[in-house]
Amino acid sequence: MKTRFLVNIVLVVTVVCMPGCKKKTPAPTEPQAKPEAKEARVMSANEESFGKTSEGREVNLYTLTNTNGLRAKITNYGAILVSLEVPDRDGNLADITLGFDALDGYLKMDTYFGATVGRYANRIGKAKFVLDGVEYELAANNGENHLHGGIKGFDKVVWKPEDLWANDNEALLKMSYISEDDEEGYPGNLACTVTYTLTKDDELKINYEAQTDKTTVVNLTNHSYFNLAGQGTGDILGHELTLNADKYTPVDEGLIPTGEIRSVKDSPMDFTLPMSIGSRIKQVGDGYDHNYVLNSGGGALALAARAYEPTSGRIMEIYTTEPGVQLYTGNFLDGSLTGKAGKVYKKHYAFCLETQHFPDSPNKPNFPSVVLHPGQKYTTETVHKFSTR
Ligand code: BGC
């Protein structure tokens, strides 16, 4: 007589809470029957030390894991996504983001690997803008221009952990940061939060919120460098990319938008149908470093991009409430950085899809507004959804 196995797996809920963080009561869990299950994987959220900053501040490494084995590691230094392990079509996990094994690499980097970028992601021309008749001068850290929030942007500050928990459906980490009035030249005290949520449906969601006490500009994004074949394994030229964007914003030599919104039609900028990233990259100088104007127009969560890597079968879809996305193909990686697991990062070894408002919007009245007034709440969401084919 055949033995009948009926394994009742009670999903264990891991809730870790650090001092000052709010503990949430997870939803009640029903016992589930999983006859074939070999391994009882659980949603979890954990915390460990990641070392000290140069000013001696302790920072942590948080790990969010889902029931399919997807694992995101995040540090509260720069609210950086340190690694993201995702299965290929055979179920083998690989870390698909560039970065460093230890905090030290992040303290020294100027590449923004995995970082939360703000107060204004991307460039502001001549590092200044006028708001309500007042001219604000920002830190110029990219020639005469301002890039990714300045000399000490949101990627180089310690974020305060607020929430860390997991239930049957998701594992979540929320962090906060208060950017003071005049920090890097911006007006207003800006209270921000970033929340990373890993869902049971293989999504990594990133939500931003911000409120100000003086009219200011805000544009927050995540600057992860992806290689869906596995970080450091080669270039990304064979990835197939689709962008839900009929238009883009052409730039000058300093990579500042000219203000024109141009059609991608009949040009190497066109990714409206799946195209390998490398097929026309030689026709765009050093590579892609452009903001695409999403057809959705922003507002509601909509599909912005899909990247497919044929050897591993990994697919990443990006949904966002933002009106734009910067496609950056790691043009300035030159082999001088050694990252995780001793991998050397060369030109085009990764691509970024930075969901955002358009670069230099504070100086471009025809671009969607990035102004935030006191009493308003800035909220945006970007979802990275993983699957295989
Ligand atoms: C920019 C690149 C820049 C890179 C820095 C990207 O968002 O578009 O021009 O070099 O960030 O890592």
Coordinates of N, CA, C and O in Angstrom, one line a residue, residues 170-258:
E170 N 3.7 39.4 2.0 CA 4.8 40.3 1.7 C 5.8 40.4 2.8 O 5.5 40.2 4.0
A171 N 7.0 40.9 2.5 CA 8.0 41.2 3.5 C 8.4 42.7 3.2 O 8.6 43.1 2.0
L172 N 8.5 43.5 4.2 CA 8.6 44.9 4.0 C 9.6 45.6 4.9 O 9.8 45.2 6.1
L173 N 10.3 46.6 4.3 CA 11.2 47.5 5.1 C 10.9 48.9 4.7 O 10.9 49.3 3.5
K174 N 10.7 49.7 5.7 CA 10.4 51.1 5.5 C 11.5 51.9 6.2 O 11.8 51.6 7.4
M175 N 12.0 53.0 5.6 CA 13.0 53.8 6.2 C 12.6 55.3 5.9 O 11.9 55.6 5.0
S176 N 13.2 56.2 6.8 CA 12.8 57.6 6.7 C 14.1 58.4 6.7 O 15.1 58.0 7.3
Y177 N 14.0 59.6 6.1 CA 15.1 60.6 6.2 C 14.5 62.0 6.1 O 13.6 62.3 5.4
I178 N 15.1 62.9 7.0 CA 14.6 64.3 6.9 C 15.8 65.1 6.3 O 16.9 65.2 6.8
S179 N 15.5 65.6 5.1 CA 16.5 66.4 4.4 C 16.2 67.9 4.8 O 15.1 68.4 4.7
E180 N 17.3 68.5 5.4 CA 17.0 69.8 6.0 C 17.0 70.9 5.0 O 17.6 70.8 3.9
D181 N 16.3 72.0 5.4 CA 16.2 73.2 4.5 C 17.7 73.6 4.1 O 18.6 73.6 4.9
D182 N 17.8 73.9 2.8 CA 19.1 74.3 2.3 C 20.1 73.2 2.0 O 21.3 73.5 1.6
E183 N 19.8 72.0 2.4 CA 20.7 70.9 2.2 C 21.0 70.8 0.6 O 20.0 70.7 -0.1
E184 N 22.2 70.8 0.3 CA 22.7 70.8 -1.1 C 22.0 72.0 -1.9 O 22.0 72.0 -3.1
G185 N 21.5 72.9 -1.2 CA 20.9 74.1 -1.8 C 19.4 74.1 -2.0 O 18.8 75.1 -2.4
Y186 N 18.7 73.0 -1.7 CA 17.3 73.0 -1.9 C 16.5 73.7 -0.8 O 16.8 73.5 0.4
P187 N 15.4 74.3 -1.1 CA 14.5 74.9 -0.1 C 13.6 73.9 0.6 O 13.2 73.0 0.0
G188 N 13.4 74.2 1.9 CA 12.4 73.4 2.7 C 13.0 72.2 3.4 O 13.9 71.5 2.9
N189 N 12.5 71.9 4.6 CA 12.7 70.7 5.3 C 11.9 69.6 4.6 O 10.6 69.8 4.5
L190 N 12.5 68.6 4.1 CA 11.7 67.5 3.4 C 11.7 66.2 4.2 O 12.8 65.7 4.4
A191 N 10.6 65.8 4.6 CA 10.5 64.5 5.3 C 10.1 63.4 4.3 O 9.1 63.5 3.7
C192 N 11.0 62.4 4.2 CA 10.8 61.4 3.1 C 10.8 60.0 3.7 O 11.4 59.7 4.7
T193 N 10.1 59.1 3.0 CA 10.2 57.7 3.4 C 10.4 56.9 2.1 O 9.9 57.3 1.0
V194 N 11.1 55.8 2.2 CA 11.2 54.8 1.1 C 10.8 53.5 1.7 O 11.3 53.1 2.8
T195 N 9.9 52.7 1.0 CA 9.5 51.4 1.5 C 9.8 50.4 0.4 O 9.4 50.6 -0.8
Y196 N 10.5 49.4 0.8 CA 10.8 48.2 -0.1 C 9.8 47.1 0.3 O 9.8 46.7 1.5
T197 N 9.1 46.6 -0.6 CA 8.2 45.4 -0.3 C 8.4 44.3 -1.3 O 8.4 44.5 -2.5
L198 N 8.8 43.1 -0.8 CA 8.9 42.0 -1.6 C 7.6 41.1 -1.5 O 7.2 40.8 -0.4
T199 N 6.9 40.9 -2.6 CA 5.6 40.2 -2.5 C 5.8 38.7 -2.8 O 6.8 38.2 -3.4
K200 N 4.8 37.9 -2.5 CA 4.8 36.5 -2.8 C 4.6 36.3 -4.3 O 4.9 35.2 -4.8
D201 N 4.2 37.3 -5.0 CA 4.1 37.2 -6.5 C 5.4 37.7 -7.2 O 5.3 38.1 -8.4
D202 N 6.5 37.6 -6.5 CA 7.8 37.9 -7.1 C 7.9 39.3 -7.6 O 8.5 39.6 -8.7
E203 N 7.4 40.3 -6.8 CA 7.5 41.7 -7.2 C 8.4 42.3 -6.1 O 8.2 42.1 -4.9
L204 N 9.2 43.3 -6.5 CA 9.9 44.2 -5.6 C 9.3 45.5 -5.8 O 9.5 46.1 -6.9
K205 N 8.5 46.0 -4.8 CA 7.9 47.3 -5.0 C 8.7 48.4 -4.2 O 9.2 48.1 -3.1
I206 N 8.8 49.5 -4.8 CA 9.5 50.6 -4.1 C 8.5 51.8 -4.1 O 8.1 52.3 -5.1
N207 N 8.2 52.3 -2.8 CA 7.3 53.4 -2.7 C 8.0 54.5 -2.0 O 8.7 54.3 -1.0
Y208 N 7.8 55.7 -2.5 CA 8.4 56.9 -1.9 C 7.3 57.9 -1.5 O 6.2 58.0 -2.1
E209 N 7.5 58.5 -0.3 CA 6.6 59.6 0.1 C 7.4 60.8 0.6 O 8.6 60.6 1.1
A210 N 6.9 62.0 0.4 CA 7.7 63.1 0.9 C 6.7 64.3 1.2 O 5.7 64.4 0.5
Q211 N 7.0 65.1 2.2 CA 6.3 66.3 2.6 C 7.3 67.4 2.9 O 8.3 67.1 3.5
T212 N 6.9 68.6 2.6 CA 7.8 69.7 2.8 C 7.2 70.8 3.6 O 5.9 70.9 3.7
D213 N 8.0 71.7 4.2 CA 7.4 72.9 4.9 C 7.6 74.1 4.2 O 7.3 75.2 4.6
K214 N 8.2 74.1 2.9 CA 8.4 75.2 2.1 C 8.4 74.7 0.6 O 8.8 73.5 0.4
T215 N 7.9 75.4 -0.3 CA 7.8 74.9 -1.7 C 9.2 74.5 -2.2 O 10.1 75.3 -2.0
T216 N 9.2 73.3 -2.7 CA 10.5 72.8 -3.2 C 10.3 71.9 -4.4 O 9.2 71.9 -5.0
V217 N 11.4 71.3 -4.9 CA 11.3 70.3 -6.0 C 11.7 68.9 -5.5 O 12.6 68.8 -4.6
V218 N 11.1 67.9 -6.0 CA 11.4 66.5 -5.5 C 11.3 65.6 -6.7 O 10.4 65.7 -7.6
N219 N 12.2 64.6 -6.8 CA 12.3 63.6 -7.8 C 13.1 62.5 -7.2 O 14.3 62.5 -7.2
L220 N 12.4 61.4 -6.8 CA 13.2 60.3 -6.1 C 13.2 59.1 -7.0 O 12.2 58.8 -7.7
T221 N 14.3 58.4 -7.0 CA 14.3 57.1 -7.8 C 15.3 56.1 -7.2 O 16.0 56.4 -6.2
N222 N 15.2 54.9 -7.7 CA 16.2 53.9 -7.3 C 17.2 53.7 -8.5 O 16.8 53.7 -9.7
H223 N 18.5 53.6 -8.2 CA 19.5 53.5 -9.2 C 20.2 52.2 -9.3 O 21.4 52.1 -9.3
S224 N 19.4 51.1 -9.3 CA 20.0 49.8 -9.4 C 20.5 49.5 -10.8 O 19.9 49.9 -11.8
Y225 N 21.6 48.8 -10.9 CA 22.2 48.4 -12.2 C 21.9 46.9 -12.3 O 22.4 46.1 -11.5
F226 N 21.2 46.6 -13.4 CA 20.7 45.2 -13.6 C 21.5 44.4 -14.6 O 21.9 45.0 -15.7
N227 N 21.7 43.2 -14.4 CA 22.2 42.3 -15.4 C 21.4 41.0 -15.1 O 21.7 40.3 -14.1
L228 N 20.4 40.7 -15.9 CA 19.5 39.5 -15.6 C 20.2 38.2 -15.8 O 19.7 37.2 -15.4
A229 N 21.4 38.1 -16.4 CA 22.2 36.9 -16.5 C 22.9 36.6 -15.2 O 23.5 35.5 -15.0
G230 N 23.0 37.6 -14.3 CA 23.8 37.5 -13.1 C 24.8 38.7 -13.1 O 25.4 38.9 -14.1
Q231 N 25.0 39.3 -11.9 CA 25.9 40.4 -11.9 C 27.3 40.1 -12.2 O 27.8 39.0 -11.8
G232 N 28.0 40.9 -13.0 CA 29.4 40.7 -13.3 C 29.7 39.6 -14.3 O 30.8 39.2 -14.6
T233 N 28.6 39.0 -15.0 CA 28.8 37.9 -15.9 C 29.1 38.3 -17.3 O 29.5 37.4 -18.1
G234 N 29.0 39.5 -17.6 CA 29.3 40.0 -19.0 C 28.4 41.2 -19.3 O 27.9 41.8 -18.4
D235 N 28.4 41.6 -20.6 CA 27.6 42.8 -20.9 C 26.1 42.5 -21.1 O 25.7 41.3 -21.1
I236 N 25.4 43.5 -21.2 CA 23.9 43.4 -21.2 C 23.4 43.6 -22.7 O 22.2 43.8 -22.8
L237 N 24.3 43.6 -23.6 CA 23.9 44.0 -25.0 C 22.9 43.0 -25.6 O 22.1 43.3 -26.5
G238 N 22.9 41.7 -25.1 CA 22.0 40.7 -25.6 C 20.6 40.7 -25.0 O 19.7 40.0 -25.4
H239 N 20.4 41.6 -23.9 CA 19.1 41.6 -23.3 C 18.1 42.2 -24.3 O 18.5 43.2 -25.0
E240 N 16.9 41.7 -24.3 CA 15.9 42.2 -25.2 C 15.1 43.2 -24.3 O 14.6 42.9 -23.3
L241 N 14.9 44.4 -24.8 CA 14.2 45.5 -24.1 C 13.0 46.0 -24.8 O 13.1 46.2 -26.0
T242 N 12.0 46.2 -24.1 CA 10.8 46.9 -24.6 C 10.5 48.1 -23.7 O 10.5 47.9 -22.5
L243 N 10.3 49.3 -24.3 CA 9.9 50.4 -23.5 C 8.6 51.0 -24.0 O 8.4 51.1 -25.2
N244 N 7.7 51.2 -23.1 CA 6.3 51.7 -23.4 C 6.4 53.2 -23.6 O 5.8 54.0 -22.9
A245 N 7.2 53.6 -24.6 CA 7.5 55.0 -24.8 C 7.7 55.3 -26.3 O 8.6 54.8 -26.9
D246 N 6.8 56.2 -26.8 CA 6.9 56.6 -28.2 C 7.8 57.8 -28.3 O 8.2 58.3 -29.4
K247 N 8.2 58.4 -27.2 CA 9.0 59.7 -27.3 C 10.1 59.7 -26.2 O 10.0 58.9 -25.3
Y248 N 11.1 60.6 -26.4 CA 12.1 60.7 -25.4 C 12.5 62.2 -25.4 O 12.1 63.0 -26.2
T249 N 13.4 62.5 -24.5 CA 13.9 63.9 -24.3 C 15.3 64.0 -24.8 O 16.2 63.7 -24.0
P250 N 15.6 64.5 -26.0 CA 17.0 64.7 -26.5 C 17.8 65.6 -25.5 O 17.2 66.5 -24.9
V251 N 19.1 65.4 -25.5 CA 20.0 66.1 -24.6 C 21.1 66.8 -25.3 O 21.5 66.5 -26.4
D252 N 21.7 67.8 -24.6 CA 22.9 68.5 -25.1 C 24.2 67.7 -24.7 O 24.1 66.6 -24.1
E253 N 25.4 68.3 -24.9 CA 26.6 67.5 -24.6 C 26.7 67.3 -23.1 O 27.4 66.3 -22.7
G254 N 26.1 68.1 -22.3 CA 26.2 67.9 -20.8 C 25.1 67.0 -20.3 O 24.9 66.9 -19.1
L255 N 24.4 66.4 -21.2 CA 23.3 65.4 -20.9 C 22.1 66.2 -20.3 O 21.3 65.6 -19.5
I256 N 21.9 67.5 -20.6 CA 20.8 68.2 -20.1 C 19.8 68.2 -21.3 O 20.1 68.6 -22.4
P257 N 18.5 67.9 -21.0 CA 17.5 67.9 -22.0 C 17.4 69.3 -22.7 O 17.5 70.3 -22.0
T258 N 17.2 69.3 -24.0 CA 17.1 70.6 -24.8 C 15.7 71.2 -24.6 O 15.5 72.3 -24.9

